[in-house]
Coordinates of C-alpha atoms and ligand atoms in Angstrom, one line a residue:
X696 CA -12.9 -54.2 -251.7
X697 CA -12.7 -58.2 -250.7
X698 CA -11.5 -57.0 -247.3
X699 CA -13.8 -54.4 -246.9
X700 CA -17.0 -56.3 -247.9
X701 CA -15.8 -59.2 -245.3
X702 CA -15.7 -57.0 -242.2
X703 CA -19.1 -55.8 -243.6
X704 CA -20.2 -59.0 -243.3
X705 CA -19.0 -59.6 -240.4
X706 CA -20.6 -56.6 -239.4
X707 CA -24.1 -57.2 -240.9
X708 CA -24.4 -60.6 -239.2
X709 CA -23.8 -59.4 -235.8
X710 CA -25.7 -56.2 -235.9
X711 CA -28.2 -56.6 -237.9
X712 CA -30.8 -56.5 -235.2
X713 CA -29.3 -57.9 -231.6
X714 CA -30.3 -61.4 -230.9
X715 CA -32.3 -60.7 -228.1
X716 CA -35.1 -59.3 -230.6
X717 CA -35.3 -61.6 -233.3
X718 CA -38.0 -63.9 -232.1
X719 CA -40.3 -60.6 -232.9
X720 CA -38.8 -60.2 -236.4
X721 CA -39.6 -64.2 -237.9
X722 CA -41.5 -64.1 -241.6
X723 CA -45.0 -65.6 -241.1
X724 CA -45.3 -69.2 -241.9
X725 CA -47.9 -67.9 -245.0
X726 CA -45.1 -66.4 -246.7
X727 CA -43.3 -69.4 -246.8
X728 CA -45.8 -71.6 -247.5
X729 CA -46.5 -69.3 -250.7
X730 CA -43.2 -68.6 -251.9
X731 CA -41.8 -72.4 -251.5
X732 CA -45.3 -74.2 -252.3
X733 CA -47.0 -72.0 -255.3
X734 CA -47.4 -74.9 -258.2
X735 CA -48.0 -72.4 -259.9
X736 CA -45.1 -71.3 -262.2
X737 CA -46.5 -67.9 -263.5
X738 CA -43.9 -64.3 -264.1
X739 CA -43.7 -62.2 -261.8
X740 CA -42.5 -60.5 -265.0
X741 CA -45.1 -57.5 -266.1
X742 CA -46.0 -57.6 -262.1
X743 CA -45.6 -54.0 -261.9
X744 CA -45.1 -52.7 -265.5
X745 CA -48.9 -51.3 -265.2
X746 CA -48.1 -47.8 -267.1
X747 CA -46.0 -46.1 -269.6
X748 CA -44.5 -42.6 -269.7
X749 CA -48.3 -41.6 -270.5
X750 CA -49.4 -41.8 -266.6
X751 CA -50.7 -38.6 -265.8
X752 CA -52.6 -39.0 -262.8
X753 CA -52.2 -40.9 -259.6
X754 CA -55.0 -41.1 -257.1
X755 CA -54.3 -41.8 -254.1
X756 CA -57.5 -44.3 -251.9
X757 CA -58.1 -47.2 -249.8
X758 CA -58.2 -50.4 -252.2
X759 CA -58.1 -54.3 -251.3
X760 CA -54.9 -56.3 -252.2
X761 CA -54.3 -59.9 -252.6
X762 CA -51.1 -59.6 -250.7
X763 CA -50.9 -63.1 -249.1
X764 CA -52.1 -65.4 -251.3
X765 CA -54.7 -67.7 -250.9
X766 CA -56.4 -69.0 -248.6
X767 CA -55.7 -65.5 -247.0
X768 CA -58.0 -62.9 -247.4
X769 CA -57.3 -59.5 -249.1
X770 CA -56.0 -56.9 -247.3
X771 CA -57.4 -53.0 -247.0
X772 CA -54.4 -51.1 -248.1
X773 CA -53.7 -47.7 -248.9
X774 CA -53.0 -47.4 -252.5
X775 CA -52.1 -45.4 -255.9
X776 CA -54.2 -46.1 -258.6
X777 CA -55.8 -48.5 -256.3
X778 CA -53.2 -51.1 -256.9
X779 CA -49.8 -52.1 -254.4
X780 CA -47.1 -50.9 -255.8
X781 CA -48.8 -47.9 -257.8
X782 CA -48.4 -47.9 -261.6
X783 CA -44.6 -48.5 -262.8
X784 CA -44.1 -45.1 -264.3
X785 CA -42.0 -45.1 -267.1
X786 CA -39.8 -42.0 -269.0
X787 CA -37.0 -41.5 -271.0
X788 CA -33.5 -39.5 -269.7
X789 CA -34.5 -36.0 -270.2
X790 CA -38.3 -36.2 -270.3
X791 CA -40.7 -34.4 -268.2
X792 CA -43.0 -35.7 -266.2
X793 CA -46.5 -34.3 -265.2
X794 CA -48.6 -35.9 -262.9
X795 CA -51.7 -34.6 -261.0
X796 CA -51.7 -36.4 -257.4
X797 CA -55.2 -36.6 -255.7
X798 CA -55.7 -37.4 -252.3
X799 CA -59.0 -39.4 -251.8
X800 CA -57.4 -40.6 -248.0
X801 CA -59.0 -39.5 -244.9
X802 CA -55.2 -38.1 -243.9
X803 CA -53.3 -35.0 -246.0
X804 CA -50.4 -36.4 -247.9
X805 CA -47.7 -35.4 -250.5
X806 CA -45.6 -37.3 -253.3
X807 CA -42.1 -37.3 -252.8
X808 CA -40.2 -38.7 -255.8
X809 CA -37.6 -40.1 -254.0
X810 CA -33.8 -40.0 -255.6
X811 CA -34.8 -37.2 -257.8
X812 CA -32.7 -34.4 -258.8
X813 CA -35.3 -32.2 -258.9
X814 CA -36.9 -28.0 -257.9
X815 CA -37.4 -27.8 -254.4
X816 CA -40.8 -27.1 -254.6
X817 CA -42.0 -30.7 -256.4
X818 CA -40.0 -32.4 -253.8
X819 CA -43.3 -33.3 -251.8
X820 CA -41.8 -32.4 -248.4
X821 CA -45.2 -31.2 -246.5
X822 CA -45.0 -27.7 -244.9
X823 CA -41.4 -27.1 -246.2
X824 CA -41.2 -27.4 -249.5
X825 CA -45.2 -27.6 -249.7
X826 CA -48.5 -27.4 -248.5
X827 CA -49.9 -30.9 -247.9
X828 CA -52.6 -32.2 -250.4
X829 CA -55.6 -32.5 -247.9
X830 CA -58.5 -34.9 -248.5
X831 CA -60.3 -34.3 -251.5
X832 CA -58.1 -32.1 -252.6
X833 CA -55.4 -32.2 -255.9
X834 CA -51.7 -31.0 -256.7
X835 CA -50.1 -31.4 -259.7
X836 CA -46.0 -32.2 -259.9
X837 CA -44.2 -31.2 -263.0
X838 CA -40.2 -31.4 -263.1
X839 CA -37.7 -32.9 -265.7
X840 CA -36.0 -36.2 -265.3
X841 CA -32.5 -35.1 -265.7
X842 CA -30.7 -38.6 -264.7
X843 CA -31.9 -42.5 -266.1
X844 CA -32.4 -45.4 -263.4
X845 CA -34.4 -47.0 -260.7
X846 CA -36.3 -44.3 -258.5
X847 CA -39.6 -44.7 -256.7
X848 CA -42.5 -42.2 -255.0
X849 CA -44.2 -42.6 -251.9
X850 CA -46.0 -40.0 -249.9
X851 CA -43.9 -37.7 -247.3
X852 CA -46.3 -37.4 -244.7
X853 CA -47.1 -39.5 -242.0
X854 CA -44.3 -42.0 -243.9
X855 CA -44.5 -44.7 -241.7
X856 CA -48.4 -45.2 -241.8
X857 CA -49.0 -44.1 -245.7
X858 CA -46.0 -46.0 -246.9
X859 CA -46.6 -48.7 -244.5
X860 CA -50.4 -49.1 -245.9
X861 CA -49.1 -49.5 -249.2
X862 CA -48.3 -45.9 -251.3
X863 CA -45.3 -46.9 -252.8
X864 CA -44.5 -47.2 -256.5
X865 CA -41.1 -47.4 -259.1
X866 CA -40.4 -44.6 -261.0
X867 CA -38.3 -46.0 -263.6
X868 CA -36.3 -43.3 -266.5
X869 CA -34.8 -45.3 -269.0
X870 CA -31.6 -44.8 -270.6
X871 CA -31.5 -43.0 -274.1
X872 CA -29.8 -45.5 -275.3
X873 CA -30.7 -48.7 -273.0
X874 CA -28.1 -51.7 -272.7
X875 CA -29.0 -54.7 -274.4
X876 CA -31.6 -57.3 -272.0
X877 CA -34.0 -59.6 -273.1
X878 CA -35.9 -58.5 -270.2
X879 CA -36.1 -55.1 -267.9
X880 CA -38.0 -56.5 -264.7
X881 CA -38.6 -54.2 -261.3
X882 CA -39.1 -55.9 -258.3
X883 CA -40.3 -53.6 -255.4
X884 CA -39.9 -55.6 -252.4
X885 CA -41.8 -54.6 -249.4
X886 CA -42.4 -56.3 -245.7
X887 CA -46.0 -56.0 -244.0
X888 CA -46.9 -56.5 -240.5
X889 CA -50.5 -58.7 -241.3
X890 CA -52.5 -59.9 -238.7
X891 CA -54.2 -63.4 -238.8
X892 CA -57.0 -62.1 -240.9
X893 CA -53.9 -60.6 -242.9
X894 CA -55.0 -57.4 -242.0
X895 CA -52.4 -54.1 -241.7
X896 CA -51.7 -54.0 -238.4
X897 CA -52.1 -50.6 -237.2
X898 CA -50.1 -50.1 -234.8
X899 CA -48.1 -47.1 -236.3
X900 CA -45.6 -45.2 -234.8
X901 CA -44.9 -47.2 -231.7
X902 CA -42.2 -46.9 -229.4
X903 CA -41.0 -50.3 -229.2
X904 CA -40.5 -49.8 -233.2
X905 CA -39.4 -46.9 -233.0
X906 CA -36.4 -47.3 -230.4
X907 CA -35.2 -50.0 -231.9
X908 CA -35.0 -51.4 -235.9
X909 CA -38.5 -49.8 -237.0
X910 CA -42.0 -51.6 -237.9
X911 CA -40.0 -55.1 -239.3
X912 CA -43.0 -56.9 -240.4
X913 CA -43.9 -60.6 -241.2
X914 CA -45.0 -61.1 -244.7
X915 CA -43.1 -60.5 -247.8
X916 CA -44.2 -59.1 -250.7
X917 CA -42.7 -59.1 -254.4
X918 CA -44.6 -56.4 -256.4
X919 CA -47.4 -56.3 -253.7
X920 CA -47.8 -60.4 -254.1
X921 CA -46.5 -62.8 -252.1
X922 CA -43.4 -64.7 -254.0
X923 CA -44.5 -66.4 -257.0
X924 CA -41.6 -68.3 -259.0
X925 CA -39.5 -66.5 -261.7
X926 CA -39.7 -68.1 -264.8
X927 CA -36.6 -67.7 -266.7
X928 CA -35.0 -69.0 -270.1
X929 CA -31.8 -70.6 -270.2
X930 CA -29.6 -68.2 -272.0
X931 CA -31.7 -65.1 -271.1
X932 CA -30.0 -61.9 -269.8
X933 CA -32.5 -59.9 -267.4
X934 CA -32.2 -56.6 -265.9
X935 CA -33.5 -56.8 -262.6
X936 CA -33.8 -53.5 -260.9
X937 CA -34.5 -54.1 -257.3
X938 CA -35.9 -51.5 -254.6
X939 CA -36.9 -52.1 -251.2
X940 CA -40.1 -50.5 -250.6
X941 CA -40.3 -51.4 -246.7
X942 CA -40.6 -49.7 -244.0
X943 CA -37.6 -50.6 -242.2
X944 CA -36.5 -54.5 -243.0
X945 CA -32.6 -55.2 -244.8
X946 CA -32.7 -57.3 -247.4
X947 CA -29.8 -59.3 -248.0
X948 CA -30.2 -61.6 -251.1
X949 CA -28.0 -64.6 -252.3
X950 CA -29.1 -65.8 -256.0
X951 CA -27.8 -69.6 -255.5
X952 CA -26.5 -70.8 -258.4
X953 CA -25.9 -67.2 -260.6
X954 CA -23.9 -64.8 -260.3
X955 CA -25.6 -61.0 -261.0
X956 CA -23.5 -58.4 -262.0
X957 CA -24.4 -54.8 -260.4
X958 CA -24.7 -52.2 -262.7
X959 CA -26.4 -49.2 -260.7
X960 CA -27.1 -48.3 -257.2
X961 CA -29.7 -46.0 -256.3
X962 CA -30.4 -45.6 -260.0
X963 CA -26.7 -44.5 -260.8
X964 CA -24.1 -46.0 -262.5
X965 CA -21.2 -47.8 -260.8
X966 CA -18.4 -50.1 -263.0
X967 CA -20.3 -52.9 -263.5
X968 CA -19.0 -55.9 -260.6
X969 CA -19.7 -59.3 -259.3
X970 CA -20.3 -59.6 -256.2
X971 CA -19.2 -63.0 -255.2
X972 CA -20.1 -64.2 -252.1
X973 CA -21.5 -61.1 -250.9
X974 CA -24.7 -60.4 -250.7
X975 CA -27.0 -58.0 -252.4
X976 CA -27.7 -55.5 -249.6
X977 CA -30.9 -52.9 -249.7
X978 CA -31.7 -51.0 -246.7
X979 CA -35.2 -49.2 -247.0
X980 CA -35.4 -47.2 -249.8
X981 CA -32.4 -48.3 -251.7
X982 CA -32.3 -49.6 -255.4
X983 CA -29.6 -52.1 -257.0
X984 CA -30.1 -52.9 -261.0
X985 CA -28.6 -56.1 -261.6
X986 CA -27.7 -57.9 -264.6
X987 CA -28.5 -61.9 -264.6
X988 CA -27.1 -64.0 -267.2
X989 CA -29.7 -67.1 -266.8
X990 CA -26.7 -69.9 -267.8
X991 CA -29.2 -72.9 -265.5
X992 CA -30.5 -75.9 -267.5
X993 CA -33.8 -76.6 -268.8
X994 CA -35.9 -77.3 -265.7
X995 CA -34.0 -76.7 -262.7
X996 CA -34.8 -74.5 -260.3
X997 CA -33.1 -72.2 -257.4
X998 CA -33.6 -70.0 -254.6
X999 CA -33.2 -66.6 -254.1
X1000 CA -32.8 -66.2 -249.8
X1001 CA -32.7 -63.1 -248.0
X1002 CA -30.4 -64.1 -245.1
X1003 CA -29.7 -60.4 -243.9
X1004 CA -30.9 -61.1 -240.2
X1005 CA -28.8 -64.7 -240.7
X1006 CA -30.6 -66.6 -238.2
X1007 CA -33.9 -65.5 -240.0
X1008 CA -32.5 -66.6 -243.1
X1009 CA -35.7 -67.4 -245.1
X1010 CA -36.0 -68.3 -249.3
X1011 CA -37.6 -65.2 -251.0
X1012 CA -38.7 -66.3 -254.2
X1013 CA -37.6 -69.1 -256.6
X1014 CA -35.9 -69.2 -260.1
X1015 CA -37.3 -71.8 -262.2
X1016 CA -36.1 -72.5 -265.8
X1017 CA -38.3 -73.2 -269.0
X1018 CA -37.6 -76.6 -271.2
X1019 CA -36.6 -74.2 -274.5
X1020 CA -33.3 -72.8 -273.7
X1021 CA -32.6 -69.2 -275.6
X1022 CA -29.6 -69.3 -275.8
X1023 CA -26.5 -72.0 -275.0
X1024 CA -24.0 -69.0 -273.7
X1025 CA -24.4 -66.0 -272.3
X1026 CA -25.3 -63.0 -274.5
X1027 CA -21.8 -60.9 -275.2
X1028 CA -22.9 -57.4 -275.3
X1029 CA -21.7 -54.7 -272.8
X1030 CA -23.5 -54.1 -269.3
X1031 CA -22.3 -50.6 -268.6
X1032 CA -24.6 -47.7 -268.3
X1033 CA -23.7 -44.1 -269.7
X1034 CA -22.9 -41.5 -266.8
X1035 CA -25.7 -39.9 -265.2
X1036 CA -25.3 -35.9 -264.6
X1037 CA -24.0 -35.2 -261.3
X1038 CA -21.0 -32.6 -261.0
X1039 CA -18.0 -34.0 -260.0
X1040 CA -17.3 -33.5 -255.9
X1041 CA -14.3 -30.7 -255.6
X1042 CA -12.1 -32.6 -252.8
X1043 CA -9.6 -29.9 -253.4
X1044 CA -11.5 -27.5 -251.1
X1045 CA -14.5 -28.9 -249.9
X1046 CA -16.7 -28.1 -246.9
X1047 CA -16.1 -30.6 -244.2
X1048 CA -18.9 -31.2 -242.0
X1049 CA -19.3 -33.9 -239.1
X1050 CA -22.1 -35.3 -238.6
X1051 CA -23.2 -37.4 -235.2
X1052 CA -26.1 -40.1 -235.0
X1053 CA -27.1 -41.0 -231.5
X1054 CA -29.8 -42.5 -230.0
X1055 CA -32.1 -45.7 -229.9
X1056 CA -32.3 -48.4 -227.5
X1057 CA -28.3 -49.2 -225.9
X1058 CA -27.3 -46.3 -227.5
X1059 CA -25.2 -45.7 -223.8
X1060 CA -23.5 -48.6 -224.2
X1061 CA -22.4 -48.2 -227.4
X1062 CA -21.7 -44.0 -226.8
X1063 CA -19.4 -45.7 -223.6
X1064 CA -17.6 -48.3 -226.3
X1065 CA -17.3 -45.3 -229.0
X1066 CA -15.6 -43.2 -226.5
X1067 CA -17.6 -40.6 -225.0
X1068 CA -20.8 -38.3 -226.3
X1069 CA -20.1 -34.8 -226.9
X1070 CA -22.4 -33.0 -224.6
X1071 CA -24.7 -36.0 -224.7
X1072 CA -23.9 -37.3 -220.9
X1073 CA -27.6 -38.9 -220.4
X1074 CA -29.0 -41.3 -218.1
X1075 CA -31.7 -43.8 -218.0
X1076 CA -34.2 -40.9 -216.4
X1077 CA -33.8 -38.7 -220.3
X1078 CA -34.4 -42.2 -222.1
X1079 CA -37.6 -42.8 -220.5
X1080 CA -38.2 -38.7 -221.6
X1081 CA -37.1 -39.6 -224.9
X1082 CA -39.3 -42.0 -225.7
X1083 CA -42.3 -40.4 -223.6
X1084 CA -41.9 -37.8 -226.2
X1085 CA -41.4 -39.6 -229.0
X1086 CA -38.0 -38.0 -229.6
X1087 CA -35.7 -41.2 -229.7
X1088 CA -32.7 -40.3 -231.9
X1089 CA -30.2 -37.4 -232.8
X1090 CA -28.7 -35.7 -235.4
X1091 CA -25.7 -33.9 -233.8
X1092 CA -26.8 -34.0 -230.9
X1093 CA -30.5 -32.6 -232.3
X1094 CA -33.9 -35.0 -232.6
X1095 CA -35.9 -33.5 -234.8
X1096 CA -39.9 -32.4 -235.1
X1097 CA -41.7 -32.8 -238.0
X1098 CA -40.2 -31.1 -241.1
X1099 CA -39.5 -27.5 -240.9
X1100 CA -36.4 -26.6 -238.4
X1101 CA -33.8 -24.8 -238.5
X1102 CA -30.8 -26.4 -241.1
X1103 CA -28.6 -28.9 -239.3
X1104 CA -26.0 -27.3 -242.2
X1105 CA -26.2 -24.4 -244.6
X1106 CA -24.0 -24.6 -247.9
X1107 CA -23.2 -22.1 -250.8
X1108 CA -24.7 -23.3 -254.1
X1109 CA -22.3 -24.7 -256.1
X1110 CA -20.1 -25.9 -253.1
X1111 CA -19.1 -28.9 -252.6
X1112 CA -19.7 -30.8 -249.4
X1113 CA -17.9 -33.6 -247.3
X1114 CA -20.1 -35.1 -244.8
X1115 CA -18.2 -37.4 -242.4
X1116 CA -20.9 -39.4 -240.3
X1117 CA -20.4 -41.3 -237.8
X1118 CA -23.3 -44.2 -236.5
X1119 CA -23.0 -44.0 -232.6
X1120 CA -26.0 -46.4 -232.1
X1121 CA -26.6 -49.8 -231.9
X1122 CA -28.6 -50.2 -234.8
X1123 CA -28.0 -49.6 -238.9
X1124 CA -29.2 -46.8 -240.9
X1125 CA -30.2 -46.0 -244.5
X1126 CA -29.6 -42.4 -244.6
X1127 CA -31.2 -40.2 -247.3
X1128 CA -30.4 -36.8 -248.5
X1129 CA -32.8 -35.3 -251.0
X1130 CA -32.5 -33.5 -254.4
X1131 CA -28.8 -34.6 -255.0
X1132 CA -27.0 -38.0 -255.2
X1133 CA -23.3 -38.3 -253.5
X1134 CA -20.5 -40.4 -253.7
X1135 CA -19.0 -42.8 -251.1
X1136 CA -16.1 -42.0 -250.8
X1137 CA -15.1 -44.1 -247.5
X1138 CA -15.8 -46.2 -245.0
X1139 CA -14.3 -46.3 -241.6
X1140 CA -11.5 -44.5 -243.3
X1141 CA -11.1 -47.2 -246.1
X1142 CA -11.6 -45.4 -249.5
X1143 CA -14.4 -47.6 -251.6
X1144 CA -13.5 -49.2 -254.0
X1145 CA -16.1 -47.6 -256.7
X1146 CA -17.3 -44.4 -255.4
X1147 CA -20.4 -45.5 -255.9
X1148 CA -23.2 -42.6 -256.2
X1149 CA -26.4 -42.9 -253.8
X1150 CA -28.6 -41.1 -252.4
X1151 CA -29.4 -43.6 -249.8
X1152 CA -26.4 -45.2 -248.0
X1153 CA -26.7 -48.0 -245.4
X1154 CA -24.6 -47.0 -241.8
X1155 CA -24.3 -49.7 -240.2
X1156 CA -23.9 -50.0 -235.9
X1157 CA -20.6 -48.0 -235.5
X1158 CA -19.9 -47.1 -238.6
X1159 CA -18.2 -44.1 -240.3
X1160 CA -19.3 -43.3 -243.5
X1161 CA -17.9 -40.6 -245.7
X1162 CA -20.2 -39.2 -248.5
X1163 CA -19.3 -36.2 -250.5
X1164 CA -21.6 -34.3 -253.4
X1165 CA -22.0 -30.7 -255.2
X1166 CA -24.0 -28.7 -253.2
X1167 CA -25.9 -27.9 -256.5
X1168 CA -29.4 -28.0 -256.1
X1169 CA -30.8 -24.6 -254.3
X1170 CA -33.5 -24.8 -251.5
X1171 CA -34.0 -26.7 -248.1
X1172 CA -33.3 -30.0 -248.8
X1173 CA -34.3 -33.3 -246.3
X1174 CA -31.8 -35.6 -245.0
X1175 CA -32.8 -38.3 -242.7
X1176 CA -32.9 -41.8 -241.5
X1177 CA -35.1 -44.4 -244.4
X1178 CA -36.5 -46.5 -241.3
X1179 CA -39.3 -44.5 -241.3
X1180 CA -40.1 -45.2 -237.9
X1181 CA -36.8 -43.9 -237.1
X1182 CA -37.5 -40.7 -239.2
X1183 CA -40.3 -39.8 -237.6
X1184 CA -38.7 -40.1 -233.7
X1185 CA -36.3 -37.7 -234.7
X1186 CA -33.6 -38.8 -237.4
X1187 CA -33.8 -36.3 -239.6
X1188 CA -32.5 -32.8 -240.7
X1189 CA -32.4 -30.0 -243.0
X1190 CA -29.2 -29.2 -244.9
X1191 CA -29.6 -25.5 -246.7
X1192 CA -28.1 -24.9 -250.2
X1193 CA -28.1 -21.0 -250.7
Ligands
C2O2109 CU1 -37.9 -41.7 -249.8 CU2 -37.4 -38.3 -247.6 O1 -37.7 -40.0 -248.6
CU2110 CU1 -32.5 -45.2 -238.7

């Protein structure tokens, strides 16, 4: 694993986003000023904890947000229960939950509850799994939570302008039996383009974005706030479940000074590592629960810095320690989490299916260095077509059109599937397949070390990821690209389980 996380390193820094573009991609000065500056030491603590199990209604509505901080104004958003993120909704392993959506937005929408094993028909995909809510207009989503951990909704339509407004909440199903914390804390990180009356800029859904790493914005947000410091307790053990809400920015975190210990990805158990000096990668839409024993002195303080795009390195939030200590050493109780309920992948006799990412800006060069493109021999003159029609990147060899086509891959129920995928562009990708999880089971033909289940796995430029899961679930199921600017110009597919 050591040697495997350096060349991903190595790997992260260099292709992140190519140098040439990072002026555009620099956090605003406000952000900054607000995260290092706040004298205020307040919790970001019960930030998003606005709802238990009990929710039964989410509305969706314009609403105003104090996402910069003062002296900024608020910003319009879009928003559930008009707050950013929505209500944390909260349920036990095996519960069901019951929600009635309505859509008060001038645009139709749906509710996609991402990570999910769920029926096809609450899976919020418009058109293919359901008809959109239009204005006015309500739809109520009923499934049981088969699996505990970190999940979160969002809308499925128009993603990159309803999410990017603000629809976005953590959907959080707690163990039966949860591991010991003193404190269970969700922070949904997300990254807004503001203008300088920290407005959203709207701009959706252009091609500059959308060719190359999505709508990277320039103002962070920590539970729809900009970064107020975490007051902790020396002693304390917290269980910070982490998900990254944006659009299309990486997070790549370094706690200074502590060393958290992952417990889940995506919501699912893995054995529960350190991960030295590696950093806590999230591409959009993935979730990491961490556990943090707090073991700083009374008064002193650190930095949490996301340095993903490393010469945009920039401190996200700080960690500041109370005067009364908890505890002088670090609680001894165990920080693995029971199994979730996924069937074991067959890799006696699976399904083997390749699967081809192409496309973006210097995708030629990097289809030259990969050796060749199946059938894919294009010049400059079917770019310029490409991004005239907003059709910018390809799934074997296929850019898709909103969300009904015809399956990039049909599968028997039951079956279970390798997918090898291969990343021939210049640019990483969080890929998402719906209404299963899978494991990793390589990289660039290195078997992981922890088979760690997702259902959201970062490709990075030129990488080959393997990812293999029981076909399980029947219906018509979405798998696509998490930079939701990348979604919509074509990265995404349908894979069939009949
Ligand atoms: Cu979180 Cu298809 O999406
Ligand atoms: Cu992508």
């Amino acid at each position: 694993m050591r040697r495997v996380a350096a060349r991903m390193l190595e790997a992260y820094s260099t292709e992140g986003i190519p140098m040439r573009h990072q002026h555009a991609y620099s956090i605003n000065r406000r952000t900054f000023l607000a995260s290092v500056g706040s004298a205020a030491v307040g919790s970001l603590l019960p930030g998003g904890r606005l709802a238990y199990g009990g929710q039964r209604r989410l509305v969706l509505a314009e609403a105003d947000a104090d996402l910069a901080g003062s002296p900024h104004p608020r910003t319009r958003v879009w928003a559930f229960n008009g707050r950013v993120p929505g209500p944390e909704l909260r349920f036990k392993q095996g519960d069901r939950l019951a929600i009635e959506v309505e859509n008060r937005l001038p645009q139709e929408t749906t509710v996609h509850w991402h990570g999910i094993r769920l029926p096809n028909a609450m899976d919020g995909v418009p058109h293919l799994t359901q008809k959109p809510i239009g204005p006015g207009e309500t739809f109520t989503y009923a499934f049981d939570l088969p699996d505990a951990g970190t999940y979160w909704y969002h809308p499925h339509m128009m993603s990159a302008e309803q999410v990017g407004r603000g629809l976005y909440g953590a959907l959080i199903v707690e163990e039966r039996k949860p591991i010991r914390v003193d404190r269970d804390v969700t922070w949904v990180l997300d990254d807004w383009r503001l203008d300088d009356n920290a407005q959203v800029d709207d701009g959706f859904g252009n091609m500059m974005d959308a060719s190359h790493a999505g709508r990277i914005g320039n103002t962070i947000t920590i539970n729809g706030r900009a970064p107020e410091p975490f007051t902790v307790r020396r002693g304390e053990r917290v269980r910070l479940r982490l998900i990254n809400a944006a659009n299309a920015r990486i997070f790549g975190l370094e706690f200074a000074g502590h060393e958290p210990t992952v417990i889940a990805y995506d919501g699912h158990p893995v054995d529960p590592h350190a991960l030295g000096s590696d950093r806590i990668v999230l591409g959009p839409a993935m979730r990491i629960d961490l556990v943090i024993d707090m073991m700083g002195k009374p008064g002193e303080r650190f930095t949490v810095t996301d340095s993903f795009y490393r010469r945009l390195t920039y401190p996200l939030v700080d960690v500041v320690y109370e005067t009364e200590p908890l505890r002088d050493r670090p609680l001894d109780a165990p920080t693995a989490l029971p199994p979730n309920t996924m069937p074991e992948p067959d890799l006696s006799n699976p399904l083997h299916h390749d699967v081809l990412f192409q496309g973006g800006m210097m995708s030629m060069m990097i289809e030259r260095e990969m050796g060749g493109s199946p059938g894919m021999g294009r010049g400059m003159g079917s770019m310029m077509e490409m991004m005239r029609s907003g059709r910018v990147w390809r799934i074997n060899g296929v850019a898709s059109v909103g969300h009904v086509m015809k399956p990039m891959l049909t599968v028997e129920h039951g079956r279970t599937v390798v997918m090898a995928m291969t990343n021939m562009t210049a640019w990483p990708h969080p890929m998402h397949l719906h209404g299963h999880a899978f494991r990793v089971i390589s990289r660039n033909g290195q078997p992981t070390r922890f088979r760690e289940w997702q259902d959201t796995v970062l490709m990075l430029a030129r990488e080959r990821v393997e990812i293999a899961f029981v076909a399980d679930n029947p219906g018509d199921w979405m798998f696509h690209c998490h930079i939701l600017e990348h979604q919509a110009a074509g990265m995404m597919g349908v894979i069939r389980v009949a």
